[in-house]
Coordinates of C-alpha atoms in Angstrom, one line a residue:
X1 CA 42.8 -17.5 -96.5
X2 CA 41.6 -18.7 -99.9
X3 CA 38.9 -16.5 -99.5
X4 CA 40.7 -13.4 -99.2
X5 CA 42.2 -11.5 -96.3
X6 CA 38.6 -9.6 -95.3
X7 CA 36.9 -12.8 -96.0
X8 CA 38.9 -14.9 -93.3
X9 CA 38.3 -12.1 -90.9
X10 CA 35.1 -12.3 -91.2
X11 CA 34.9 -15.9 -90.5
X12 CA 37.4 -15.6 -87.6
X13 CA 35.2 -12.6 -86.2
X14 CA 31.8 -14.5 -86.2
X15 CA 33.3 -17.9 -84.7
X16 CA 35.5 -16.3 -82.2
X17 CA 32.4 -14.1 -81.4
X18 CA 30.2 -17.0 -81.0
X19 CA 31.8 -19.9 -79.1
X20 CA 32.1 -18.0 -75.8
X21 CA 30.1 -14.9 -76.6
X22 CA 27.7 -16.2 -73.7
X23 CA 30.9 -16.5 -71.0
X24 CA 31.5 -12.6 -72.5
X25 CA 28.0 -11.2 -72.6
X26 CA 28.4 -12.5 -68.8
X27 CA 31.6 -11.4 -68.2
X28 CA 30.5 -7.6 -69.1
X29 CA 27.5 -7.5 -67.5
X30 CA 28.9 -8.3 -63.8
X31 CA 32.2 -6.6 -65.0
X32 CA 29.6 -3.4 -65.7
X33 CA 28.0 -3.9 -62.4
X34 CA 31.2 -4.0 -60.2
X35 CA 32.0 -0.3 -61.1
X36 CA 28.8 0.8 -58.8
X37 CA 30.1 -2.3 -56.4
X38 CA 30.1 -0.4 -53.4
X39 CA 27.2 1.2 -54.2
X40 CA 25.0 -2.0 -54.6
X41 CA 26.2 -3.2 -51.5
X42 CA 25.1 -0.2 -49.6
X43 CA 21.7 -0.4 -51.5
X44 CA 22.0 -4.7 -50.3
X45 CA 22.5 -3.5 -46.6
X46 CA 20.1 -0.7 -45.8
X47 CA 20.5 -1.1 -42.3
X48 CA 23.9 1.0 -42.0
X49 CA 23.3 4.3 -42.1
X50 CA 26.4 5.6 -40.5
X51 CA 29.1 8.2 -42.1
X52 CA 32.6 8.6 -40.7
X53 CA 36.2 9.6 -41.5
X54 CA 38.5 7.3 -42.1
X55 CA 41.1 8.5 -38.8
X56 CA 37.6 8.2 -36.5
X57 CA 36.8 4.5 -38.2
X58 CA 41.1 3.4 -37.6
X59 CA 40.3 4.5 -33.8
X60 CA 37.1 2.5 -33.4
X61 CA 38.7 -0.4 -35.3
X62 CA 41.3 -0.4 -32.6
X63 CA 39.0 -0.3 -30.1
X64 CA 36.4 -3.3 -31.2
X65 CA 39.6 -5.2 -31.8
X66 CA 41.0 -4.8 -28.6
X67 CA 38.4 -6.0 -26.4
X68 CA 36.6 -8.6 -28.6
X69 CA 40.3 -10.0 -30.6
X70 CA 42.2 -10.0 -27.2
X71 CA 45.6 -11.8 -28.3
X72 CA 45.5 -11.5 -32.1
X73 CA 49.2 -11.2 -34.0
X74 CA 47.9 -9.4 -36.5
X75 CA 45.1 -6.7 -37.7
X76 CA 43.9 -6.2 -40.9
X77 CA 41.7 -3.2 -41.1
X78 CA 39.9 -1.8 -44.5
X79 CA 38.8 1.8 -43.8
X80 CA 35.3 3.4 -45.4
X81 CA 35.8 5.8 -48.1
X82 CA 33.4 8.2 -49.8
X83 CA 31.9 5.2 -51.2
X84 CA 31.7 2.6 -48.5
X85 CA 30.3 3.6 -45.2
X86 CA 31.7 0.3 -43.2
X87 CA 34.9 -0.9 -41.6
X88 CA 36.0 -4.4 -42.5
X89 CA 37.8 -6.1 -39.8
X90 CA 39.9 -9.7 -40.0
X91 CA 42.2 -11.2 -37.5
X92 CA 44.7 -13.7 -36.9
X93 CA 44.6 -15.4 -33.6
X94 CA 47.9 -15.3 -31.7
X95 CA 50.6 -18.1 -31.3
X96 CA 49.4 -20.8 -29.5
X97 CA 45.7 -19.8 -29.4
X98 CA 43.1 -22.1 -31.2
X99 CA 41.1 -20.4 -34.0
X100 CA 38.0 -18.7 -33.1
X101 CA 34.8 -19.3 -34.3
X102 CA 35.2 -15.6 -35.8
X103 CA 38.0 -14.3 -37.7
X104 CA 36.2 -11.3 -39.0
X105 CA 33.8 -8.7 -38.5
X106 CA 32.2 -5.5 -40.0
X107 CA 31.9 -2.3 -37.8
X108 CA 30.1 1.0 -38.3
X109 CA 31.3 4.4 -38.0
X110 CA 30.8 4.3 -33.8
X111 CA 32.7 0.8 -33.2
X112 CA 29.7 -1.1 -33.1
X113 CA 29.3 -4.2 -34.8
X114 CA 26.6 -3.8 -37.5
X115 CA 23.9 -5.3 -37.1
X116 CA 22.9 -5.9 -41.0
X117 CA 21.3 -8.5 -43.2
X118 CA 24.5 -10.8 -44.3
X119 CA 24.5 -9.6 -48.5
X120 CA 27.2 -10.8 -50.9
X121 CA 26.7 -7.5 -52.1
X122 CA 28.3 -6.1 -54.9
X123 CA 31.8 -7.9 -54.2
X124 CA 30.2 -11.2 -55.6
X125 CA 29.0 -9.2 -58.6
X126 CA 32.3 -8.0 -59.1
X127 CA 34.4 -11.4 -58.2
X128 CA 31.9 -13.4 -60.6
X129 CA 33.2 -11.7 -63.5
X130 CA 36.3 -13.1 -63.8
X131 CA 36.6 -16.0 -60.9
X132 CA 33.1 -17.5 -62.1
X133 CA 31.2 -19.5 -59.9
X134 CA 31.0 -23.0 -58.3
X135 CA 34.4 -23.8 -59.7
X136 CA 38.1 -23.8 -58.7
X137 CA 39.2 -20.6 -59.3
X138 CA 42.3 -21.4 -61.0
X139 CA 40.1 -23.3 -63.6
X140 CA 38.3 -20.0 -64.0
X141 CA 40.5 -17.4 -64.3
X142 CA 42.1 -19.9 -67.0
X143 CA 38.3 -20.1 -68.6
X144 CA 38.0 -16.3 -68.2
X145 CA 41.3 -15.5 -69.5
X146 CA 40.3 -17.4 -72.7
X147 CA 36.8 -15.6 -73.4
X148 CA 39.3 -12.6 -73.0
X149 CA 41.3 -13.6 -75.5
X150 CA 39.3 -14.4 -78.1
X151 CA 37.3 -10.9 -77.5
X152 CA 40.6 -9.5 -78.5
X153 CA 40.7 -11.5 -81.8
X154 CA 36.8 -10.5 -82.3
X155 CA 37.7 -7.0 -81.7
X156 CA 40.6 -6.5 -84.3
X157 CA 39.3 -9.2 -86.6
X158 CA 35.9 -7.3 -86.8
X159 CA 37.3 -3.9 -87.2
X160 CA 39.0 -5.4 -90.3
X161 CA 36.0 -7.1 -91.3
X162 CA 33.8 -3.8 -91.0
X163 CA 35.9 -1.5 -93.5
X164 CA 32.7 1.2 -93.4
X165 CA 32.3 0.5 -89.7
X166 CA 32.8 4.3 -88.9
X167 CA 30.2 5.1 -91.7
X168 CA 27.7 2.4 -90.5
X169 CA 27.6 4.1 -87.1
X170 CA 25.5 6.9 -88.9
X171 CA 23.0 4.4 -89.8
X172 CA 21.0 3.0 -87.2
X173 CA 17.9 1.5 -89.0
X174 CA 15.0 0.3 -87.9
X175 CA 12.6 -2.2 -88.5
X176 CA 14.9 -3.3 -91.4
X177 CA 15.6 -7.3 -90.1
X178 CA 19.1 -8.5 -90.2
X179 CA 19.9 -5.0 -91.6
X180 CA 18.6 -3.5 -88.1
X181 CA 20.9 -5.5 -86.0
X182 CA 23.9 -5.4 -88.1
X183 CA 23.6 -1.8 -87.7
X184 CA 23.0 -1.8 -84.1
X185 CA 26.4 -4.5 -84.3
X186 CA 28.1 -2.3 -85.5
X187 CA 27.0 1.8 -83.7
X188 CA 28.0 -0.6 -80.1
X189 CA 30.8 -1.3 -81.5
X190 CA 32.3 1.7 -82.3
X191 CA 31.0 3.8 -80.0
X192 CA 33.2 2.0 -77.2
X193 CA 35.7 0.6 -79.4
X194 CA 38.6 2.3 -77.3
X195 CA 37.0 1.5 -73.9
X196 CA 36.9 -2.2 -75.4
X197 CA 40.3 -2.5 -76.6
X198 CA 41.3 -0.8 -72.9
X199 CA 39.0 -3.2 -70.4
X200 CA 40.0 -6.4 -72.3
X201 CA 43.5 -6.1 -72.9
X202 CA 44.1 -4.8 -69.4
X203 CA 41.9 -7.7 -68.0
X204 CA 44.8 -9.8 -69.2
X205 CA 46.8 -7.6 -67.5
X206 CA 45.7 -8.6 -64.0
X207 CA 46.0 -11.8 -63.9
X208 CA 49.4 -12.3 -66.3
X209 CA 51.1 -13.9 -63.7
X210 CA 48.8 -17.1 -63.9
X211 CA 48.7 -16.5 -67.2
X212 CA 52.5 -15.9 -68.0
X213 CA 54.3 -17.3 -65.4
X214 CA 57.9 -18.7 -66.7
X215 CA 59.8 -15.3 -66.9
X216 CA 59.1 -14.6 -63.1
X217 CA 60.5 -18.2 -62.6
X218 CA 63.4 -18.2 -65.2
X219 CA 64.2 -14.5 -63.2
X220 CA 63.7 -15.2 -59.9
X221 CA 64.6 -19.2 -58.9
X222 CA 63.4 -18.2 -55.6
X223 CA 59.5 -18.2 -55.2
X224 CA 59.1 -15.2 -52.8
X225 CA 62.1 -13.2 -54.3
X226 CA 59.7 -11.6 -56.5
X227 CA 57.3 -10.2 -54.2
X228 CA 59.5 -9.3 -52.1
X229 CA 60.9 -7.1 -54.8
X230 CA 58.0 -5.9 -56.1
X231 CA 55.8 -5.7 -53.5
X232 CA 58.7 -4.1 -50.5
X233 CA 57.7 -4.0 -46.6
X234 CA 59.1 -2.5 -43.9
X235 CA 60.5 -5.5 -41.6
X236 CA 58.3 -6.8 -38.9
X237 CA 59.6 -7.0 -35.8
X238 CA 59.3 -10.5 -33.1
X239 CA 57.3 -10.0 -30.5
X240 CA 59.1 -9.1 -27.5
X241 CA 56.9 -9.8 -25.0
X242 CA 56.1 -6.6 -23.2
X243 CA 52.8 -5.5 -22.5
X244 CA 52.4 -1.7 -24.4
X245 CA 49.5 0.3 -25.7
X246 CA 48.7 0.7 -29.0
X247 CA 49.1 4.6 -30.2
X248 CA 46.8 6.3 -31.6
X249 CA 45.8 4.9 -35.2
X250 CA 43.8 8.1 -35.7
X251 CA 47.1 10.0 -35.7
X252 CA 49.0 7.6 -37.9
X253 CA 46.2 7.8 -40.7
X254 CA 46.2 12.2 -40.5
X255 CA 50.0 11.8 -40.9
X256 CA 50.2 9.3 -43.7
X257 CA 47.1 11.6 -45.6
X258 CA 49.7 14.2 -45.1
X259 CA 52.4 12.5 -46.4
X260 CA 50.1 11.7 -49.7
X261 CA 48.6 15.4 -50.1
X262 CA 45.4 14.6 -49.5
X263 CA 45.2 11.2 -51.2
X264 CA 43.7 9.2 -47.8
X265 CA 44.4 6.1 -46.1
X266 CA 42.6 2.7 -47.4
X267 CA 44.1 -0.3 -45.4
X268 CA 45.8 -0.7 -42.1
X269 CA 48.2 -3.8 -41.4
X270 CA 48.5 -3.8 -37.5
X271 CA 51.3 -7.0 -36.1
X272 CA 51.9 -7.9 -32.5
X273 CA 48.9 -5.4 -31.0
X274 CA 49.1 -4.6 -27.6
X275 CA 53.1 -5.2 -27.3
X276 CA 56.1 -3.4 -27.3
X277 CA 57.2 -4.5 -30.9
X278 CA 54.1 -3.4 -32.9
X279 CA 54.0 -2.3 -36.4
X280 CA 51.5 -0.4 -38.1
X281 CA 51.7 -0.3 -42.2
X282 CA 49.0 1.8 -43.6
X283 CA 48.7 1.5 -47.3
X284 CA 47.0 4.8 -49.8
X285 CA 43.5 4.8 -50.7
X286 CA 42.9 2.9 -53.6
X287 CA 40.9 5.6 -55.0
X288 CA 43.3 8.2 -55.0
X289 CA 45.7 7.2 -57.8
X290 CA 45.4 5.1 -61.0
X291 CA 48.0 3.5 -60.3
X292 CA 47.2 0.5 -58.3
X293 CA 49.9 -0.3 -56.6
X294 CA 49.0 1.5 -53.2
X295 CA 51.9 3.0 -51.5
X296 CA 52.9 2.1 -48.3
X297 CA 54.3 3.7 -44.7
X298 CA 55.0 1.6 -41.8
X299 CA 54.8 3.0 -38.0
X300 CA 55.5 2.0 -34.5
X301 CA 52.7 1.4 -33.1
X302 CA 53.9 2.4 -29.7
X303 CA 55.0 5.3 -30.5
X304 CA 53.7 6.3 -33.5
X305 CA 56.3 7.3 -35.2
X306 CA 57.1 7.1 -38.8
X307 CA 59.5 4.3 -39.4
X308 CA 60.1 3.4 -43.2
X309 CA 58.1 4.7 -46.4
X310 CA 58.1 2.4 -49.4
X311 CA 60.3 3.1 -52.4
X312 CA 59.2 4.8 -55.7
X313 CA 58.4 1.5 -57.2
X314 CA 59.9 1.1 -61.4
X315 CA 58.5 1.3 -64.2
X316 CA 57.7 -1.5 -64.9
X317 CA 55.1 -2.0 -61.3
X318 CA 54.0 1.7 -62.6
X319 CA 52.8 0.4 -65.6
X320 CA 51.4 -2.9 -64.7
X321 CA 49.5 -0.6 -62.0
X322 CA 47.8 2.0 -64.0
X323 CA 46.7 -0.5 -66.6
X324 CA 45.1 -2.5 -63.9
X325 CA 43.9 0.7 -62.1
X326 CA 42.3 1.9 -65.4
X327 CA 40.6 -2.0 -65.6
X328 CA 39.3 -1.7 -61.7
X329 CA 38.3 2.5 -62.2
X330 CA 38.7 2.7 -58.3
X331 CA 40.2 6.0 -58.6
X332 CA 37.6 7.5 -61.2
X333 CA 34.7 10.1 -59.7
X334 CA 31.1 9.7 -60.2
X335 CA 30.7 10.9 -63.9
X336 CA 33.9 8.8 -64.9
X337 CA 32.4 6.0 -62.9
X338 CA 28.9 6.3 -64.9
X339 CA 30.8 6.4 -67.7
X340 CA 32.7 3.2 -67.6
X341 CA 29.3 1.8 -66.3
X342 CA 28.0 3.0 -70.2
X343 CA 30.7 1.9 -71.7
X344 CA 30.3 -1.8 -70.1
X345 CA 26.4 -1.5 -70.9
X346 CA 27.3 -0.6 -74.4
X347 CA 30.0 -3.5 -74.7
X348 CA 27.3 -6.3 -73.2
X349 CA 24.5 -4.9 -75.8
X350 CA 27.5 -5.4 -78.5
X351 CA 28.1 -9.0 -77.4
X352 CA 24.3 -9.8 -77.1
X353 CA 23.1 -8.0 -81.0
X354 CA 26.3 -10.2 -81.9
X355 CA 24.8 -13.6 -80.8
X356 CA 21.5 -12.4 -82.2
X357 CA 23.0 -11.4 -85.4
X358 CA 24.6 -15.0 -86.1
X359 CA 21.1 -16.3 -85.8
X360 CA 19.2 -14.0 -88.0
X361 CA 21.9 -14.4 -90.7
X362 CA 21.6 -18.0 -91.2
X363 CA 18.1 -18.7 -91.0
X364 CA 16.8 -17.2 -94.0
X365 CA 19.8 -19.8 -95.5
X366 CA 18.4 -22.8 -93.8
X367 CA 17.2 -25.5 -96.3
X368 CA 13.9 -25.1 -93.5
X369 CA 13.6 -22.3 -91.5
X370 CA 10.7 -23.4 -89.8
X371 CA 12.3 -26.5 -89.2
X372 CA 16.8 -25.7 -88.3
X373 CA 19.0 -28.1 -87.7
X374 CA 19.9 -29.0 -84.4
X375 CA 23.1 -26.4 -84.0
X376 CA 20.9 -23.6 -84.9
X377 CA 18.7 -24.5 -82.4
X378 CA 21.0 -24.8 -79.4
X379 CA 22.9 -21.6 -80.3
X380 CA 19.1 -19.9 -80.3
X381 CA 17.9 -21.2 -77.3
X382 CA 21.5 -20.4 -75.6
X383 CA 21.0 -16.9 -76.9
X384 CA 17.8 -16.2 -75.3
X385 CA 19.0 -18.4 -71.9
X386 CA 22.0 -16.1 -71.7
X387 CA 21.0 -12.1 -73.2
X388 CA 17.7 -12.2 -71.2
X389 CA 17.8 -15.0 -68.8
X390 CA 21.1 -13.8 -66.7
X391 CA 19.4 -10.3 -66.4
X392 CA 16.7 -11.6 -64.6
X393 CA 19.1 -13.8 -62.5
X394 CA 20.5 -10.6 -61.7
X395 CA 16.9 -9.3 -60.8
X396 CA 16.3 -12.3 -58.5
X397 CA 19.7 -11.7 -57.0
X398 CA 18.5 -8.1 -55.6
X399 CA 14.7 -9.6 -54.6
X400 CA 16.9 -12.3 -53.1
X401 CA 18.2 -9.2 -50.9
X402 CA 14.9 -8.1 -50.0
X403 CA 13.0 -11.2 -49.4
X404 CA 15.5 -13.7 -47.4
X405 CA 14.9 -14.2 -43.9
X406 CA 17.1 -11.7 -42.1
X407 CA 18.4 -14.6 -39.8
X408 CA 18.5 -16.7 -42.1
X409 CA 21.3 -19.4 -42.3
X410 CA 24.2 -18.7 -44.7
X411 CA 22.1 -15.9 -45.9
X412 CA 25.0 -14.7 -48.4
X413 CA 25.1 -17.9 -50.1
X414 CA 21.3 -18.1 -50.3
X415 CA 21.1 -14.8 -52.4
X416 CA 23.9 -16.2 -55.0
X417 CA 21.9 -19.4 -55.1
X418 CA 18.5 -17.6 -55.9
X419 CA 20.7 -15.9 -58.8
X420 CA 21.4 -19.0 -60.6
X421 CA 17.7 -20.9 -59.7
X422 CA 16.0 -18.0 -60.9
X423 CA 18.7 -18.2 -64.3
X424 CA 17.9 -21.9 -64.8
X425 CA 14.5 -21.4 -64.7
X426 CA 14.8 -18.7 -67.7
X427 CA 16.7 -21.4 -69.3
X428 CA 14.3 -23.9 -68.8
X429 CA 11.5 -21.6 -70.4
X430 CA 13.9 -21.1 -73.2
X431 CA 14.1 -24.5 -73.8
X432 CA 10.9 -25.5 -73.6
X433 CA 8.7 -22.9 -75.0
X434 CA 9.1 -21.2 -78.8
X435 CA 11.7 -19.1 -79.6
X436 CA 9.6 -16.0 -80.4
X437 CA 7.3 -16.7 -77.2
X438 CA 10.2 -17.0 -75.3
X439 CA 11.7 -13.9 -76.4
X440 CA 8.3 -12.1 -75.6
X441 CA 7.7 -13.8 -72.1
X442 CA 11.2 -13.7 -70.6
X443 CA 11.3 -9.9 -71.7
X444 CA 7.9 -9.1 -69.9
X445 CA 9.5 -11.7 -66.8
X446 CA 12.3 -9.1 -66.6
X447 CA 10.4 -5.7 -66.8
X448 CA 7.8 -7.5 -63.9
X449 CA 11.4 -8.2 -61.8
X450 CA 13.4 -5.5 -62.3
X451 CA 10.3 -3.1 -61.9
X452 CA 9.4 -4.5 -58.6
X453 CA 12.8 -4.2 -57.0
X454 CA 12.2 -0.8 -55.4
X455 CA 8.7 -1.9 -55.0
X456 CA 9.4 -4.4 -52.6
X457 CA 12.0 -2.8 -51.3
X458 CA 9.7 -0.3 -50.0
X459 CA 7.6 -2.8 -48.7
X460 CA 10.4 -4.6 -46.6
X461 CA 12.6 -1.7 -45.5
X462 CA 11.9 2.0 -44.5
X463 CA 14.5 3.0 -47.4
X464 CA 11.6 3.9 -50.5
X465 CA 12.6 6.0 -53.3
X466 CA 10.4 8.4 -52.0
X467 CA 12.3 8.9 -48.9
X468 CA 15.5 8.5 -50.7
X469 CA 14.7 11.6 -52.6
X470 CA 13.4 13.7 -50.0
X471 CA 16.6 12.4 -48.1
X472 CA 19.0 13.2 -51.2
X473 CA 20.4 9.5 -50.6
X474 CA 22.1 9.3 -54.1
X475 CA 23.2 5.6 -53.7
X476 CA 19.4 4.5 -52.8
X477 CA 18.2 7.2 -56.0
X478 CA 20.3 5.8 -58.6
X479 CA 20.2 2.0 -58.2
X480 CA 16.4 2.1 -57.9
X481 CA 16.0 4.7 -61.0
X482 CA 18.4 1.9 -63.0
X483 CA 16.3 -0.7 -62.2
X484 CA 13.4 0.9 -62.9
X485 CA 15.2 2.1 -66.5
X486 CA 16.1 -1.4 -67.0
X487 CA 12.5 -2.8 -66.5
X488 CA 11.5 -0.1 -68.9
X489 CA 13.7 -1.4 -71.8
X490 CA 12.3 -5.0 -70.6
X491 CA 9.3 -3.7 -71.4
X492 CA 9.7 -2.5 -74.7
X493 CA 11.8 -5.0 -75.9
X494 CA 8.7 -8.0 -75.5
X495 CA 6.6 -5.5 -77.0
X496 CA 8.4 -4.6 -80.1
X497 CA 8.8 -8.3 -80.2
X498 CA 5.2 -8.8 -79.8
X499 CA 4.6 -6.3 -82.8
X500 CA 6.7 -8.1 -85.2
X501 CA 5.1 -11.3 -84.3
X502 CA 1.6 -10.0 -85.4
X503 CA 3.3 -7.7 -88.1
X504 CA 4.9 -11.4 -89.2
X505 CA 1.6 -13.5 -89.0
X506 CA -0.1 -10.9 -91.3
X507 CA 2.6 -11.6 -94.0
X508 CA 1.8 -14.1 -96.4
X509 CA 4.8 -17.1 -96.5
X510 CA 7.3 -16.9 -98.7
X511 CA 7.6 -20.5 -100.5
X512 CA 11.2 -22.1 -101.5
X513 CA 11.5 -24.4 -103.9
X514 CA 14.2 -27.2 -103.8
X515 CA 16.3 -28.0 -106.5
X516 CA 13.3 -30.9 -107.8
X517 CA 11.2 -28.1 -107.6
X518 CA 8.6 -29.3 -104.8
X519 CA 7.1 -26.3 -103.1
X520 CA 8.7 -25.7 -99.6
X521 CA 6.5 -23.2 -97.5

């Protein structure tokens, strides 16, 4: 603090910024992704092409699960919405029956199984950003909640830092050096500064129980106390070992949408299926409420009648469930949707101009510029590895999609794999090749990627933009125009880069002199 109050912000902004700014540019860039995650997986699985309402889909469920899950205890059924056009399916084998080689299966709107490509979709997208990869998960989240962290301290520390931050955002320069990305710094900034503040803090939010875990155990001694608290069920009731049918799950889901005006039905919980004792708890749409916390009504399953509806839950859940409902944006339309997407674009271009920004600062005080130190040089070639060589591990994730073998062994795997082979390979160009060649050439590797997603899409599937549009298939229309947008700004990024590179050789050098006074070029 000798420095001064600003002064020590400053420093505390630009370290904080910097020693997991690549775990955060990642973190925002899948985090970004995930709000079109249902979307991407549609656009990874062309194949289904099926619509259906969510009473028809419970129905079918029952139906699939009946003859091909013949003695399960228990159903778990997640219903398509107006995004998702599948039925999830996952079972657990009765008492006394040895696992199956399945416990799972997806289902289109008729009760067939769907015969699709197996995608990770854009649930891996969407897991990766804050349970990482290739690592316990515990030991993630824990890493995760971390970067989290110390975006919060970047975030207040640089709004103190930035005293004229509002004023700077009315002066994007060009063309001006480290004045042109201080300013572009700063307009990312604040033009998302609230949407920042929101998406980190309540990213904290969702996990505090692994983060915070001692007053849950100083309150309740008792590990399941708490969730059975917060989290109430209706009891479940023992098998009692008569054969029954299974009511209508069709009529349970129009009766529960009743029940929440309107709101829709996301999960169903079926136990003992097929006997006299079964339960049916159907849990809200998760895209009917901010409020995460989905409410809950639990049926016979005989008979269909209602049996229990969940308490109001306190204020406490309420809270805890918006904030996280506000982090997810389940519940937010398409234009909110896009916008949060903006937003997440915005904060990942923040993070990345930041990383560049710490660079182009300290060369021109280097002793040798043309020569830094070995620091300088890792932090560069990191920079360059992470702001343009994830993006075209993303790219390779989605050819990955459209180029795998459709019967290909562990197929899902094999597209998460091509993600971080193509990465490593970005990072091995960084390493290898000059900084400002590196910048060019990656740049131009991600407009040929990204641009040749819907290309070879077209060539592998019957789902081309053209026939999207003449289709109005909105899922198929915007991912491909994105990706086509994003291997536009590719594009001109390596050849504004390429410009200053000749602008810069045409420049005569400017000479230092050390302190002996020997010419220094």
């Amino acid at each position: 603090m000798k420095a001064g109050f600003r002064q020590s912000m400053a420093w505390l902004h630009t370290w904080s910024g910097l020693l997991l700014g690549w775990l955060l540019f990642v973190m925002f860039a899948c985090g970004t992704a995930a709000y079109f995650q249902d979307e991407i997986t549609r656009w990874m699985q062309p194949e289904v092409t099926t619509e259906v309402t969510p009473a028809k889909a419970a129905d079918a469920a029952a139906r699939w699960l009946q003859a091909n899950a013949p003695g399960a205890s228990r159903w778990y059924i997640t219903l398509p919405g107006k995004r998702s056009a599948t039925t999830q399916l996952f079972w657990t084998p009765g008492e006394g029956r040895t696992r199956g080689p399945r416990t799972k299966a997806v289902i289109d709107g008729n009760g067939q199984e769907v015969a699709a490509r197996a995608s990770a979709g854009g649930y891996f997208l969407y897991r990766f950003h804050f349970d990482l990869h290739y690592i316990p998960v515990i030991w993630a989240r824990y890493i995760v909640g971390v970067g989290a962290m110390f975006m919060l301290v970047a975030i207040f520390s640089g709004i103190v830092t930035h005293k004229k931050i509002f004023a700077d955002f009315f002066m994007l320069r060009f063309g001006k050096g480290q004045r042109s990305w201080l300013d572009a710094h700063n307009v990312t900034a604040v033009l998302a500064l609230p949407f920042y503040l929101m998406i980190t803090y309540t990213g904290l939010v969702s996990l505090d129980r692994q983060y915070v875990p001692a007053p849950i155990a100083a309150a309740y001694p008792e590990p399941d106390a708490f969730n059975a608290e917060s989290f109430p069920q209706g009891g479940e009731a023992e098998a009692a070992g008569k054969p029954a049918p299974l009511a209508s799950l069709a009529t349970m889901v129009a009766i529960a949408d009743r029940h929440w005006g309107g709101a829709g039905v996301g999960y169903a919980y079926v136990t003992n299926p097929g006997d006299a004792a079964a339960r049916v708890v159907l849990t809200r749409a998760p895209s009917a409420s901010m409020d995460s916390n989905g409410e809950t009504l639990q049926f016979d399953g005989v008979s269909g009648r209602l049996l229990w509806v969940a308490p109001e839950a306190g204020a406490a859940m309420r809270t805890r469930g918006v904030m996280i409902g506000l982090h997810a944006g389940r519940y937010a339309d398409v234009a909110l949707r896009w916008l949060y997407f903006l937003s997440g674009l915005d904060g990942t271009i923040m993070v990345g101009t930041g990383l560049i920004l710490w660079t182009v600062k300290r060369r021109s005080k280097l002793p040798d510029p043309v020569r830094p130190h070995i620091g300088f040089r890792i932090v560069e070639r990191l920079n360059i590895a992470v702001i343009l060589g994830f993006p075209i591990g993303l790219a390779g994730y989605f050819l990955a999609n459209r180029l795998l073998p459709l019967g290909m062994a562990a197929r899902a795997d094999w597209e998460v794999h091509s993600l971080f082979l193509t990465w490593g390979a970005m990072l091995l160009i960084a390493l290898v090749r000059p900084p400002r060649r590196a910048w060019i050439e990656l740049s131009a590797v991600g407009a040929l990627l990204f641009g040749a997603i819907p290309l070879v899409s077209a060539l592998t599937t019957d789902r081309t933009l053209v026939a999207s549009l003449l289709a109005g298939n909105w899922t198929f229309i915007g991912f491909e125009l994105t990706m086509i947008a994003f291997a536009a700004a590719f594009a001109c990024a390596s050849w504004k880069v390429a410009a200053a590179a000749v602008a810069a050789r045409g420049r005569p050098h400017r000479v230092k002199r050390s302190h002996h006074g020997e010419a220094r070029a």
